[in-house]
Short mmCIF file of C-alpha atoms in Angstrom, two decimals:
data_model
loop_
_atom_site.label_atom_id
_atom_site.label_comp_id
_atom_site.label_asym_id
_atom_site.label_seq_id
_atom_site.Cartn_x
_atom_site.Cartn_y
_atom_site.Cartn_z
CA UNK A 6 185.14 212.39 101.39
CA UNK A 7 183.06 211.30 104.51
CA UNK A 8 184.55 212.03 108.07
CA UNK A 9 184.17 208.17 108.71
CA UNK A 10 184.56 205.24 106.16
CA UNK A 11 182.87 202.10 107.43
CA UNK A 12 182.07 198.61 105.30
CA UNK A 13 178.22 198.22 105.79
CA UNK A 14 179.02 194.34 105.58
CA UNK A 15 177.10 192.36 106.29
CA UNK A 16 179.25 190.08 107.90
CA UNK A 17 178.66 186.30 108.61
CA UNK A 18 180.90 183.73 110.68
CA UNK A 19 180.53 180.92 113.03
CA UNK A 20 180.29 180.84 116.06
CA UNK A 21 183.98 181.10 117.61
CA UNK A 22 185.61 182.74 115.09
CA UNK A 23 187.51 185.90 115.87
CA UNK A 24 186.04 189.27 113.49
CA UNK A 25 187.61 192.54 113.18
CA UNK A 26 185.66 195.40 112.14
CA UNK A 27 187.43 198.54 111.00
CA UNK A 28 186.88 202.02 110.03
CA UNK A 29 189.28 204.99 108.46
CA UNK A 30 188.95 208.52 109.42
CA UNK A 31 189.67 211.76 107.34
CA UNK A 32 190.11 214.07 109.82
CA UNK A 33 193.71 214.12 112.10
CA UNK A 34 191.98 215.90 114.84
CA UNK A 35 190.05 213.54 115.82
CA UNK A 36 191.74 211.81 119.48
CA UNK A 37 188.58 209.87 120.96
CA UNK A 38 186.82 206.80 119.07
CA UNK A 39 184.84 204.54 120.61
CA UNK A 40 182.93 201.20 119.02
CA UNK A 41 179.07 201.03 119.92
CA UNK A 42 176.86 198.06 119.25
CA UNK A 43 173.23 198.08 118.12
CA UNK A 44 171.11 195.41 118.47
CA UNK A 45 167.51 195.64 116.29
CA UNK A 46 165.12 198.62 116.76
CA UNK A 47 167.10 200.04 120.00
CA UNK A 48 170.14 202.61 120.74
CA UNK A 49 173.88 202.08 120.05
CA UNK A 50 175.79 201.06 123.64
CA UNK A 51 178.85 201.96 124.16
CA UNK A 52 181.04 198.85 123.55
CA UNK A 53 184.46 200.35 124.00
CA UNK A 54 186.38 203.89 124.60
CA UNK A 55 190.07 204.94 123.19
CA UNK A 56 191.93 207.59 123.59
CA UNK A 57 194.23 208.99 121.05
CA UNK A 58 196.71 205.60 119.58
CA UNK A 59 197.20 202.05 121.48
CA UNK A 60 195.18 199.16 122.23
CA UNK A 61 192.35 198.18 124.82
CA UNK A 62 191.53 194.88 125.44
CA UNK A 63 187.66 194.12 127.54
CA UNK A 64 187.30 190.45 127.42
CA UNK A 65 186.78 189.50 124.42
CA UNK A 66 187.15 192.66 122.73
CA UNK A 67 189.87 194.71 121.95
CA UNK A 68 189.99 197.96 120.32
CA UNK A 69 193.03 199.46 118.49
CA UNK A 70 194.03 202.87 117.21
CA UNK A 71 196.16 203.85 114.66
CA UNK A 72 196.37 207.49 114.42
CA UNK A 73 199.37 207.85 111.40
CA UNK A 74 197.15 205.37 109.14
CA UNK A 75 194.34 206.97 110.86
CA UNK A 76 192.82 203.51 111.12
CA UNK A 77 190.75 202.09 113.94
CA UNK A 78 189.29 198.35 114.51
CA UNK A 79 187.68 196.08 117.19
CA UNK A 80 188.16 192.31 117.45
CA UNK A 81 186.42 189.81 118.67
CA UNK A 82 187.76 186.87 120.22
CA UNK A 83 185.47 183.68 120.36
CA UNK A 84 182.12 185.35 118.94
CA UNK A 85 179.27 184.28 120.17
CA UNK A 86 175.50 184.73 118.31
CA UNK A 87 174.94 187.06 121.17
CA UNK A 88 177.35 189.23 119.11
CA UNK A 89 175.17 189.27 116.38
CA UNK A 90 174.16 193.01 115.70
CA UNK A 91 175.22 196.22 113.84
CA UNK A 92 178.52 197.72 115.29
CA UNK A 93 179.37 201.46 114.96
CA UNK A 94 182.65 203.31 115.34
CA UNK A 95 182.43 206.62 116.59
CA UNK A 96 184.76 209.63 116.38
CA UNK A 97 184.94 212.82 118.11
CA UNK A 98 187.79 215.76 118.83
CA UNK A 99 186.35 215.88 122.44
CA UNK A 100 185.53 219.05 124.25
CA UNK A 101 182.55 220.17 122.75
CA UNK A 102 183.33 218.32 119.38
CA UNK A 103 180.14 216.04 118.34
CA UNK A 104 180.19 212.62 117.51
CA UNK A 105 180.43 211.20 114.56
CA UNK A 106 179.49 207.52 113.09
CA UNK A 107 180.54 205.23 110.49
CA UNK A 108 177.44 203.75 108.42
CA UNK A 109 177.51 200.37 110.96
CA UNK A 110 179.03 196.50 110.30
CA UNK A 111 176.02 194.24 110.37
CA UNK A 112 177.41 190.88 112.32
CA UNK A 113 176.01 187.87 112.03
CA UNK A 114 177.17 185.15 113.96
CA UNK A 115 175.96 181.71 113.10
CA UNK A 116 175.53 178.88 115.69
CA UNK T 29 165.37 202.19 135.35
CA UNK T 30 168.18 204.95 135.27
CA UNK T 31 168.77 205.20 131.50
CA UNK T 32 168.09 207.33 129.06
CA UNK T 33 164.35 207.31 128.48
CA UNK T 34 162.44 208.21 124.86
CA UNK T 35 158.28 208.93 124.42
CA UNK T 36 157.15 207.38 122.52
CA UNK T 37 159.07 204.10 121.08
CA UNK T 38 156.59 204.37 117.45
CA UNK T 39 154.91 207.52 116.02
CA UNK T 40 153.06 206.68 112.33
CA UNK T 41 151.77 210.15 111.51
CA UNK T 42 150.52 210.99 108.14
CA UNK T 43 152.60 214.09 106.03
CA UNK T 44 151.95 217.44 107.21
CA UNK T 45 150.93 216.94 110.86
CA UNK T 46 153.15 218.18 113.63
CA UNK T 47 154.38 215.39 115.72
CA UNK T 48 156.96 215.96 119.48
CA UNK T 49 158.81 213.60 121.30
CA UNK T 50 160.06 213.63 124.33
CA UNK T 51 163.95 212.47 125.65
CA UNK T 52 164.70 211.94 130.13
CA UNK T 53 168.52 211.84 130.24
CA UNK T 54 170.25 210.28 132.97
CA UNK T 55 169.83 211.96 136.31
CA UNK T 56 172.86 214.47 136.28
CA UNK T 57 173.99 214.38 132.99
CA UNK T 58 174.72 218.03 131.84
CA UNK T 59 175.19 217.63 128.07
CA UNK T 60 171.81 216.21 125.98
CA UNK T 61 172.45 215.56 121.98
CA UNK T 62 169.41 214.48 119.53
CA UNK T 63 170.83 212.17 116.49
CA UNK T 64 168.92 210.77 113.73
CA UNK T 65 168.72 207.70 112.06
CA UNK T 66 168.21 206.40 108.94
CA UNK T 67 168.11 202.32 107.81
CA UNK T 68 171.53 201.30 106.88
CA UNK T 69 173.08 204.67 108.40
CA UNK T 70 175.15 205.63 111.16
CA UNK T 71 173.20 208.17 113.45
CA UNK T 72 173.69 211.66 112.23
CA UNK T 73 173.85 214.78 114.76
CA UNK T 74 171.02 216.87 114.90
CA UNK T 75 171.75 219.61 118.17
CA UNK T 76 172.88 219.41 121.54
CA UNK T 77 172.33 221.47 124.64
CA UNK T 78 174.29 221.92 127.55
CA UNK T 79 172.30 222.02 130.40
CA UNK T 80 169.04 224.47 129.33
CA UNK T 81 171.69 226.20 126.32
CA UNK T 82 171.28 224.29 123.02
CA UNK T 83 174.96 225.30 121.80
CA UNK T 84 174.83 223.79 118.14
CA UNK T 85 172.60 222.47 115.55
CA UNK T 86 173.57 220.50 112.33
CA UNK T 87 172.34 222.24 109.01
CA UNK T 88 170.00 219.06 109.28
CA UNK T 89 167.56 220.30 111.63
CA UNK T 90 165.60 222.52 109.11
CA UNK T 91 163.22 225.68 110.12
CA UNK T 92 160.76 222.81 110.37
CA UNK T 93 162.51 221.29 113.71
CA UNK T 94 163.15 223.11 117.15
CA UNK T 95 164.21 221.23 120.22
CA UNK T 96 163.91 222.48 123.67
CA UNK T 97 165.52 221.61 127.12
CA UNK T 98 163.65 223.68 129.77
CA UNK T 99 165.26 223.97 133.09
CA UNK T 100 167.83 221.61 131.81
CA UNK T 101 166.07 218.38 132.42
CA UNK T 102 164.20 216.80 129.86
CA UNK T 103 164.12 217.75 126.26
CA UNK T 104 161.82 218.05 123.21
CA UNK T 105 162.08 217.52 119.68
CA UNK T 106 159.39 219.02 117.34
CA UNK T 107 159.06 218.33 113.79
CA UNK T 108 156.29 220.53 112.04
CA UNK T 109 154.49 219.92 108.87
CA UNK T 110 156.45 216.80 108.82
CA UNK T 111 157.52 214.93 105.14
CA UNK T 112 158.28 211.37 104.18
CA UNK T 113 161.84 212.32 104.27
CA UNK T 114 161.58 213.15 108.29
CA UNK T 115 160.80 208.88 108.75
CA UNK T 116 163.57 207.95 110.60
CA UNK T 117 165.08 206.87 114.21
CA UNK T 118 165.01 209.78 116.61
CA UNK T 119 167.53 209.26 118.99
CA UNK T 120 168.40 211.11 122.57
CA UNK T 121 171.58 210.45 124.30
CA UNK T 122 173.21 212.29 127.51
CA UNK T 123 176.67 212.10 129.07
CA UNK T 124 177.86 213.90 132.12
CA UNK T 125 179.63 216.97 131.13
CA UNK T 126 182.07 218.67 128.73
CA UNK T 127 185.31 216.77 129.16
CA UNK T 128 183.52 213.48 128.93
CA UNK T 129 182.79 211.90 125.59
CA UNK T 130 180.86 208.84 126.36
CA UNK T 131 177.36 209.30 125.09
CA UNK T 132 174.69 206.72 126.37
CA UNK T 133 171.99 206.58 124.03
CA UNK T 134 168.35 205.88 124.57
CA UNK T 135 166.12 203.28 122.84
CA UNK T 136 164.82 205.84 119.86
CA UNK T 137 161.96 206.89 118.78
CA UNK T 138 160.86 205.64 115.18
CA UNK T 139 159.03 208.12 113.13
CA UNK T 140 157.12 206.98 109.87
CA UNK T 141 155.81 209.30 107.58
CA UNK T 142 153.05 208.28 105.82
#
């Protein structure tokens, strides 16, 4: 079993409609995840940063953590095509704990 | 530009030549980790140093890699008698020191094999 399950997608919606990615995690140690965005032939950016369970909302983002179903996911509100791009979640135990990706959500959003 | 900054962006080398990149963190930033990249993959961890110490490597980086951070600056990444299997995205990222998680990645540097 992989460390991080993530659907590849792809992923297509219009333009305003609200997506939620998600990932599932093997591994209870893990307290930090984060969501990072990729656009074509550069680096992930960080997109968002949880600790442990809860929600964080930044604009039209939110992230949420479930740590019993060991579940994360990131919505977006009002998508844009500017959101169009491959979104990863990330986990880590902190400290000196690497990271550790899910496979990436391809987004499309059409205008 | 105060990012994280990767030489060069493309590198089309043909099997069996050496080939080394080169990663700049961000000013500051202790920790320095190499991933790599495949299409349709997450990045995978390669090693990471802390400051000029490189602390772990992933049973990825064969004999054939070695990665260096002199003086705790800049690093390199060498991949000798390189294979079709090594084309990937070679990426650098840097964050500012052991209790902080957030990595900030560079742009990559895309190996092809041929």
């Amino acid at each position: 079993q992989k460390e991080v399950e993530q659907d590849p997608g792809p992923l297509s919606v219009p333009e305003g409609a609200i997506v939620s990615l998600n990932c599932t995690y093997s591994n209870s140690a893990f307290q930090y995840f984060m969501w990072y965005r990729q656009y074509s032939r550069k680096g992930p950016e960080l997109l968002m940063y949880t600790y442990s369970s809860g929600n964080k909302e930044d604009g039209r983002f939110t992230a949420q953590v479930d740590k019993s179903s060991k579940y994360i996911s990131l919505f977006i509100r009002d998508s844009q095509p500017s959101d169009s791009a491959t979104y990863l979640c990330a986990v880590t135990q902190g400290g000196s704990e690497k990271l550790v990706f899910g496979k990436g959500t391809k987004l499309t959003v059409n205008p | 530009d105060t990012g994280v900054s990767q030489d060069p962006r493309h590198k089309i080398t043909k099997r069996g030549q050496n080939v080394t990149f080169r990663c700049d963190p961000i000013s500051e930033h202790n920790r320095l980790y190499w991933y790599r990249q495949t299409l349709g993959q997450g990045p995978e961890f390669l090693t990471y140093f802390q400051n000029e110490a490189q602390l772990e490597k992933s049973r990825l980086l064969s004999d054939r890699f070695s990665a260096e951070r002199p003086k705790g600056s800049f690093s390199t990444l060498e991949i000798q008698r390189t294979e079709q299997g090594d084309s990937a995205m070679y990426l650098c990222a840097s964050t500012p020191g052991i209790m902080d998680e957030k990595l900030f990645f560079g742009s990559g540097t895309q190996l092809s094999v041929l």
